[in-house]
Short mmCIF file of C-alpha atoms and ligand atoms in Angstrom, two decimals:
data_model
loop_
_atom_site.label_atom_id
_atom_site.label_comp_id
_atom_site.label_asym_id
_atom_site.label_seq_id
_atom_site.Cartn_x
_atom_site.Cartn_y
_atom_site.Cartn_z
CA MET A 1 104.57 81.11 80.38
CA GLU A 2 106.08 83.66 78.09
CA ASN A 3 103.88 86.40 79.52
CA LYS A 4 104.95 85.85 83.10
CA GLU A 5 107.69 88.43 83.14
CA ILE A 6 105.60 91.02 81.36
CA ILE A 7 102.94 91.53 83.96
CA ASN A 8 104.05 89.81 87.10
CA GLY A 9 106.41 91.15 89.62
CA ASN A 10 107.13 89.00 92.65
CA ASN A 11 104.49 90.80 94.64
CA THR A 12 101.73 90.46 92.03
CA ALA A 13 98.84 88.23 93.05
CA ILE A 14 96.56 88.88 90.07
CA GLY A 15 97.77 90.24 86.75
CA VAL A 16 95.32 91.60 84.19
CA LYS A 17 96.64 92.33 80.71
CA ASP A 18 94.56 93.92 77.94
CA VAL A 19 91.33 92.27 79.01
CA ASP A 20 88.19 92.78 76.94
CA LEU A 21 84.96 91.11 78.05
CA TYR A 22 81.76 90.80 76.04
CA TYR A 23 78.26 89.81 77.09
CA GLY A 24 76.98 88.93 73.61
CA ASP A 25 77.68 92.06 71.57
CA PHE A 26 77.98 94.31 74.59
CA LYS A 27 81.53 95.15 75.61
CA ALA A 28 81.57 95.32 79.41
CA LEU A 29 85.35 95.55 79.93
CA LYS A 30 87.70 97.46 77.63
CA LYS A 31 91.45 96.89 77.53
CA VAL A 32 91.76 96.55 81.28
CA ASN A 33 95.24 96.31 82.76
CA MET A 34 96.03 95.88 86.41
CA ASP A 35 98.47 94.56 88.90
CA ILE A 36 96.85 93.43 92.13
CA LYS A 37 99.40 93.18 94.88
CA LYS A 38 99.85 90.20 97.15
CA GLY A 39 98.85 90.59 100.79
CA LYS A 40 97.14 93.92 100.17
CA ILE A 41 93.56 95.14 99.95
CA THR A 42 92.55 96.46 96.53
CA ALA A 43 89.29 98.39 96.18
CA PHE A 44 87.24 98.66 92.98
CA ILE A 45 85.17 101.83 92.83
CA GLY A 46 83.03 103.44 90.15
CA PRO A 47 79.41 104.12 89.22
CA SER A 48 76.79 101.42 88.86
CA GLY A 49 77.19 99.29 85.74
CA CYS A 50 80.82 100.21 85.06
CA GLY A 51 82.12 96.63 85.25
CA LYS A 52 83.40 96.16 88.81
CA SER A 53 81.55 92.91 89.51
CA THR A 54 82.29 91.69 85.99
CA MET A 55 86.02 92.16 86.57
CA LEU A 56 85.85 90.50 89.99
CA ARG A 57 84.01 87.49 88.58
CA CYS A 58 86.79 86.99 86.02
CA PHE A 59 89.24 86.17 88.80
CA ASN A 60 87.55 82.92 89.80
CA ARG A 61 85.94 82.30 86.42
CA MET A 62 82.42 82.84 87.67
CA ASN A 63 81.72 84.37 84.25
CA ASP A 64 82.11 80.87 82.79
CA LEU A 65 78.60 80.32 84.10
CA VAL A 66 77.21 83.18 81.97
CA ASP A 67 76.11 82.12 78.47
CA ASP A 68 77.49 84.31 75.75
CA CYS A 69 80.27 85.78 77.86
CA LYS A 70 83.59 86.03 76.05
CA ILE A 71 86.91 87.10 77.51
CA GLU A 72 90.00 88.18 75.59
CA GLY A 73 93.41 89.08 76.97
CA LEU A 74 95.32 87.54 79.83
CA ILE A 75 94.52 87.05 83.51
CA THR A 76 97.14 85.43 85.70
CA ILE A 77 97.22 84.32 89.30
CA ASP A 78 100.69 83.81 90.71
CA GLY A 79 101.91 84.08 87.15
CA ASP A 80 99.70 81.35 85.66
CA ASP A 81 97.08 81.98 83.00
CA ILE A 82 93.80 81.01 84.71
CA TYR A 83 91.94 80.68 81.39
CA LYS A 84 94.28 78.02 80.01
CA LYS A 85 92.52 74.85 78.87
CA ASP A 86 93.89 72.56 81.56
CA VAL A 87 93.03 74.78 84.54
CA ASP A 88 91.04 72.99 87.25
CA VAL A 89 88.26 75.50 87.88
CA VAL A 90 87.15 73.85 91.13
CA GLU A 91 90.67 74.16 92.50
CA LEU A 92 90.86 77.76 91.20
CA ARG A 93 87.67 78.61 93.11
CA ARG A 94 89.14 77.09 96.26
CA ARG A 95 92.21 79.30 95.94
CA VAL A 96 90.10 82.33 95.05
CA GLY A 97 87.21 82.57 97.50
CA MET A 98 84.24 84.88 97.13
CA VAL A 99 81.98 86.75 99.54
CA PHE A 100 78.78 88.29 98.20
CA GLN A 101 76.69 91.36 98.89
CA SER A 102 73.96 89.69 100.89
CA PRO A 103 75.12 87.09 103.37
CA ASN A 104 74.31 83.66 101.91
CA PRO A 105 75.05 80.98 104.50
CA PHE A 106 73.56 77.55 103.84
CA SER A 107 70.47 76.68 105.86
CA LYS A 108 72.58 74.38 108.01
CA SER A 109 74.35 74.64 111.33
CA VAL A 110 77.30 77.01 111.73
CA TYR A 111 79.52 73.92 112.06
CA ASP A 112 78.22 72.41 108.81
CA ASN A 113 78.64 75.71 106.97
CA ILE A 114 82.30 75.91 107.88
CA THR A 115 83.11 72.22 107.33
CA TYR A 116 81.26 72.03 104.01
CA GLY A 117 84.27 72.90 101.83
CA PRO A 118 86.88 71.00 103.87
CA LYS A 119 84.69 67.85 103.76
CA ILE A 120 84.36 68.12 99.98
CA SER A 121 88.11 68.33 99.75
CA GLY A 122 88.31 65.01 101.62
CA ILE A 123 88.93 65.96 105.25
CA LYS A 124 87.02 63.54 107.49
CA ASP A 125 88.88 63.56 110.78
CA LYS A 126 86.64 65.10 113.46
CA ASP A 127 89.49 66.73 115.41
CA ARG A 128 90.89 68.24 112.24
CA LEU A 129 87.45 69.58 111.26
CA ASP A 130 86.95 71.01 114.77
CA GLU A 131 90.28 72.75 114.45
CA ILE A 132 89.35 74.25 111.08
CA VAL A 133 86.02 75.48 112.46
CA GLU A 134 87.66 77.22 115.39
CA LYS A 135 90.49 78.72 113.35
CA SER A 136 88.19 79.97 110.55
CA LEU A 137 85.64 81.48 112.94
CA LYS A 138 88.40 83.14 114.94
CA SER A 139 89.98 84.62 111.81
CA ALA A 140 86.57 85.95 110.80
CA ALA A 141 86.15 87.55 114.24
CA ILE A 142 82.94 85.67 115.01
CA TRP A 143 84.17 82.81 117.24
CA ASP A 144 83.20 84.36 120.57
CA GLU A 145 79.67 85.03 119.36
CA VAL A 146 79.01 81.53 118.01
CA LYS A 147 81.28 79.14 119.86
CA ASP A 148 78.48 77.88 122.12
CA LYS A 149 75.98 77.79 119.24
CA LEU A 150 77.81 75.81 116.59
CA ASP A 151 74.76 73.55 116.11
CA GLN A 152 72.42 76.47 115.56
CA ASN A 153 71.24 77.24 112.02
CA ALA A 154 73.49 79.93 110.50
CA LEU A 155 70.42 81.75 109.18
CA SER A 156 69.25 82.42 112.74
CA PHE A 157 72.07 84.95 113.31
CA SER A 158 72.04 88.67 112.48
CA GLY A 159 73.03 89.85 109.02
CA GLY A 160 76.42 91.05 110.21
CA GLN A 161 77.05 87.77 112.01
CA GLN A 162 75.95 85.81 108.94
CA GLN A 163 78.38 87.75 106.78
CA ARG A 164 81.24 86.93 109.14
CA ILE A 165 80.14 83.26 109.11
CA CYS A 166 80.32 83.43 105.30
CA ILE A 167 83.81 84.91 105.51
CA ALA A 168 84.76 82.05 107.86
CA ARG A 169 83.31 79.58 105.37
CA THR A 170 85.47 81.13 102.66
CA LEU A 171 88.57 80.94 104.87
CA SER A 172 87.93 77.28 105.80
CA VAL A 173 89.33 75.96 102.52
CA ASN A 174 92.49 77.99 102.84
CA PRO A 175 92.29 80.37 99.89
CA ASN A 176 95.06 82.78 98.84
CA ILE A 177 92.72 85.40 97.45
CA ILE A 178 89.36 86.64 98.72
CA LEU A 179 87.00 88.51 96.40
CA MET A 180 84.30 90.59 98.05
CA ASP A 181 81.47 92.21 96.12
CA GLU A 182 80.01 94.99 98.29
CA PRO A 183 80.23 92.76 101.38
CA THR A 184 78.91 95.38 103.79
CA SER A 185 76.28 97.17 101.73
CA ALA A 186 73.47 95.20 103.39
CA LEU A 187 74.85 95.75 106.91
CA ASP A 188 74.44 98.33 109.66
CA PRO A 189 77.37 100.61 110.60
CA ILE A 190 78.47 98.50 113.57
CA SER A 191 78.56 95.26 111.57
CA THR A 192 80.29 97.14 108.76
CA SER A 193 82.96 98.35 111.07
CA ALA A 194 83.42 94.82 112.50
CA ILE A 195 84.03 93.56 108.97
CA GLU A 196 86.40 96.40 108.12
CA ASP A 197 88.44 95.62 111.23
CA LEU A 198 88.55 91.97 110.38
CA LEU A 199 89.73 92.66 106.82
CA ASP A 200 92.58 94.70 108.20
CA GLY A 201 93.61 91.68 110.27
CA LEU A 202 93.41 89.31 107.28
CA LYS A 203 95.25 91.34 104.73
CA ASN A 204 98.80 90.23 105.30
CA GLU A 205 97.86 86.59 104.99
CA TYR A 206 95.43 86.99 102.10
CA THR A 207 95.11 89.11 99.00
CA ILE A 208 91.75 90.85 99.16
CA VAL A 209 89.83 92.55 96.35
CA ILE A 210 86.74 94.45 97.45
CA VAL A 211 84.09 96.23 95.42
CA THR A 212 82.54 99.11 97.31
CA HIS A 213 80.26 102.07 96.65
CA ASN A 214 81.38 103.59 99.89
CA MET A 215 84.26 106.01 99.24
CA GLN A 216 85.10 106.31 102.93
CA GLN A 217 85.32 102.56 103.15
CA ALA A 218 87.68 102.36 100.18
CA ALA A 219 89.81 105.13 101.64
CA ARG A 220 89.82 103.57 105.11
CA ILE A 221 90.64 99.98 104.33
CA SER A 222 92.34 99.62 100.96
CA ASP A 223 95.96 99.92 99.91
CA GLN A 224 95.28 100.22 96.19
CA THR A 225 92.22 101.56 94.40
CA ALA A 226 91.05 101.07 90.82
CA PHE A 227 88.48 103.52 89.44
CA PHE A 228 86.20 102.02 86.77
CA LEU A 229 84.08 103.97 84.32
CA THR A 230 81.99 102.39 81.53
CA GLY A 231 84.15 99.29 81.36
CA GLU A 232 87.52 101.00 81.54
CA VAL A 233 89.95 101.34 84.39
CA ILE A 234 90.55 105.06 84.31
CA GLU A 235 93.10 105.09 87.07
CA MET A 236 94.66 102.60 89.45
CA ALA A 237 97.12 103.64 92.14
CA ASN A 238 97.84 103.64 95.84
CA THR A 239 94.61 104.54 97.59
CA ILE A 240 96.08 107.62 99.18
CA ASP A 241 97.06 108.96 95.76
CA ILE A 242 93.67 108.21 94.22
CA PHE A 243 91.92 110.12 96.99
CA GLU A 244 94.37 112.92 97.62
CA ASN A 245 95.99 113.40 94.28
CA PRO A 246 94.00 111.83 91.44
CA LYS A 247 95.66 112.19 88.05
CA ASP A 248 92.51 112.00 85.94
CA LYS A 249 89.79 114.64 86.10
CA ARG A 250 87.12 111.90 85.91
CA THR A 251 88.54 110.21 89.01
CA GLU A 252 88.51 113.49 90.85
CA ASP A 253 84.93 114.21 89.81
CA TYR A 254 83.82 110.79 91.00
CA ILE A 255 85.51 110.79 94.38
CA THR A 256 84.36 114.30 95.12
CA GLY A 257 80.81 113.20 94.35
CA ARG A 258 80.29 115.22 91.20
CA PHE A 259 78.83 112.19 89.40
CA GLY A 260 77.97 108.52 89.96
N1 LIG B 1 75.14 88.40 82.83
C1 LIG B 1 75.11 89.53 82.13
N2 LIG B 1 74.61 89.55 80.89
C2 LIG B 1 74.58 90.70 80.17
N3 LIG B 1 75.05 91.88 80.60
C3 LIG B 1 75.56 91.91 81.84
C4 LIG B 1 75.63 90.75 82.67
N4 LIG B 1 76.19 91.11 83.85
C5 LIG B 1 76.47 92.42 83.76
N5 LIG B 1 76.10 92.91 82.55
C6 LIG B 1 76.27 94.30 82.09
O1 LIG B 1 77.66 94.62 82.14
C7 LIG B 1 77.86 95.93 82.65
C8 LIG B 1 78.72 95.86 83.90
O2 LIG B 1 77.98 95.22 84.93
P1 LIG B 1 78.58 94.96 86.37
O3 LIG B 1 77.59 94.14 87.09
O4 LIG B 1 79.94 94.43 86.24
O5 LIG B 1 78.64 96.44 86.95
P2 LIG B 1 79.04 96.96 88.41
O6 LIG B 1 80.12 97.96 88.23
O7 LIG B 1 79.31 95.80 89.29
O8 LIG B 1 77.70 97.71 88.86
P3 LIG B 1 77.03 97.84 90.32
O9 LIG B 1 77.82 98.87 91.04
O10 LIG B 1 75.64 98.31 90.03
O11 LIG B 1 77.06 96.50 90.97
C9 LIG B 1 76.48 96.51 82.89
O12 LIG B 1 76.12 97.27 81.75
C10 LIG B 1 75.60 95.29 83.02
O13 LIG B 1 74.29 95.57 82.60
MG1 LIG B 2 78.35 95.02 90.97
#
């Protein structure tokens, strides 16, 4: 790993070095560099179509599923190149969980949603599965609301509850990194605030990367912020600096609502 030293400090979870990404002929990411810190929350902000979701999907190789998508440069997790030939993508996606914009629980019981991943990874013992269900739902701050309804279909809960069930499902396989693409944009303010609180509780144990269109949310919950514009990262810094003392005029214009 000759590149390890170049981009990875001890506290780097995800390293991005000179990444270009193409969908066919269209260049969606341009020479992106970043250092996503372990145990912190990193927010991606920027106008629609600037490449936030594209970047996020690189981290668990979801873009592999897109025909015609080509990635150049280096992306490392814990120092290892995740695009190397011998990488086990299934294992990568276990370590790097993802939560989407609209809650997408399976049409199964809450219990089956949470045990789905653990069962695939070979855990059969009922007590062990029960333990995982309780721990995951507690970490996702939804245990009290569902503990007497574990057999109920996950789709019968409210949107905010479903999103927390999805977060619990992600946690059940013990990831190191959680990617969230606008996880609260379909939720009401109370559910949003429940999720923000829960993220704050998770952040020391997990590295979290969250895409959000909500500036207040980025400012409230994240430690680092990256501002994207037409496929480039214009500025990445501690969140407080991005919002109080942006270095680039384009960042300032965006966060003060002058465009986007
Ligand atoms: N599968 C795809 N095939 C071709 N082009 C794509 C694909 N996915 C995204 N793009 C293009 O790449 C660019 C970046 O898209 P991306 O979805 O990453 O933006 P975004 O910042 O997440 O936007 P939004 O805030 O609207 O979600 C856009 O121009 C988009 O049209
Ligand atoms: Mg997006």
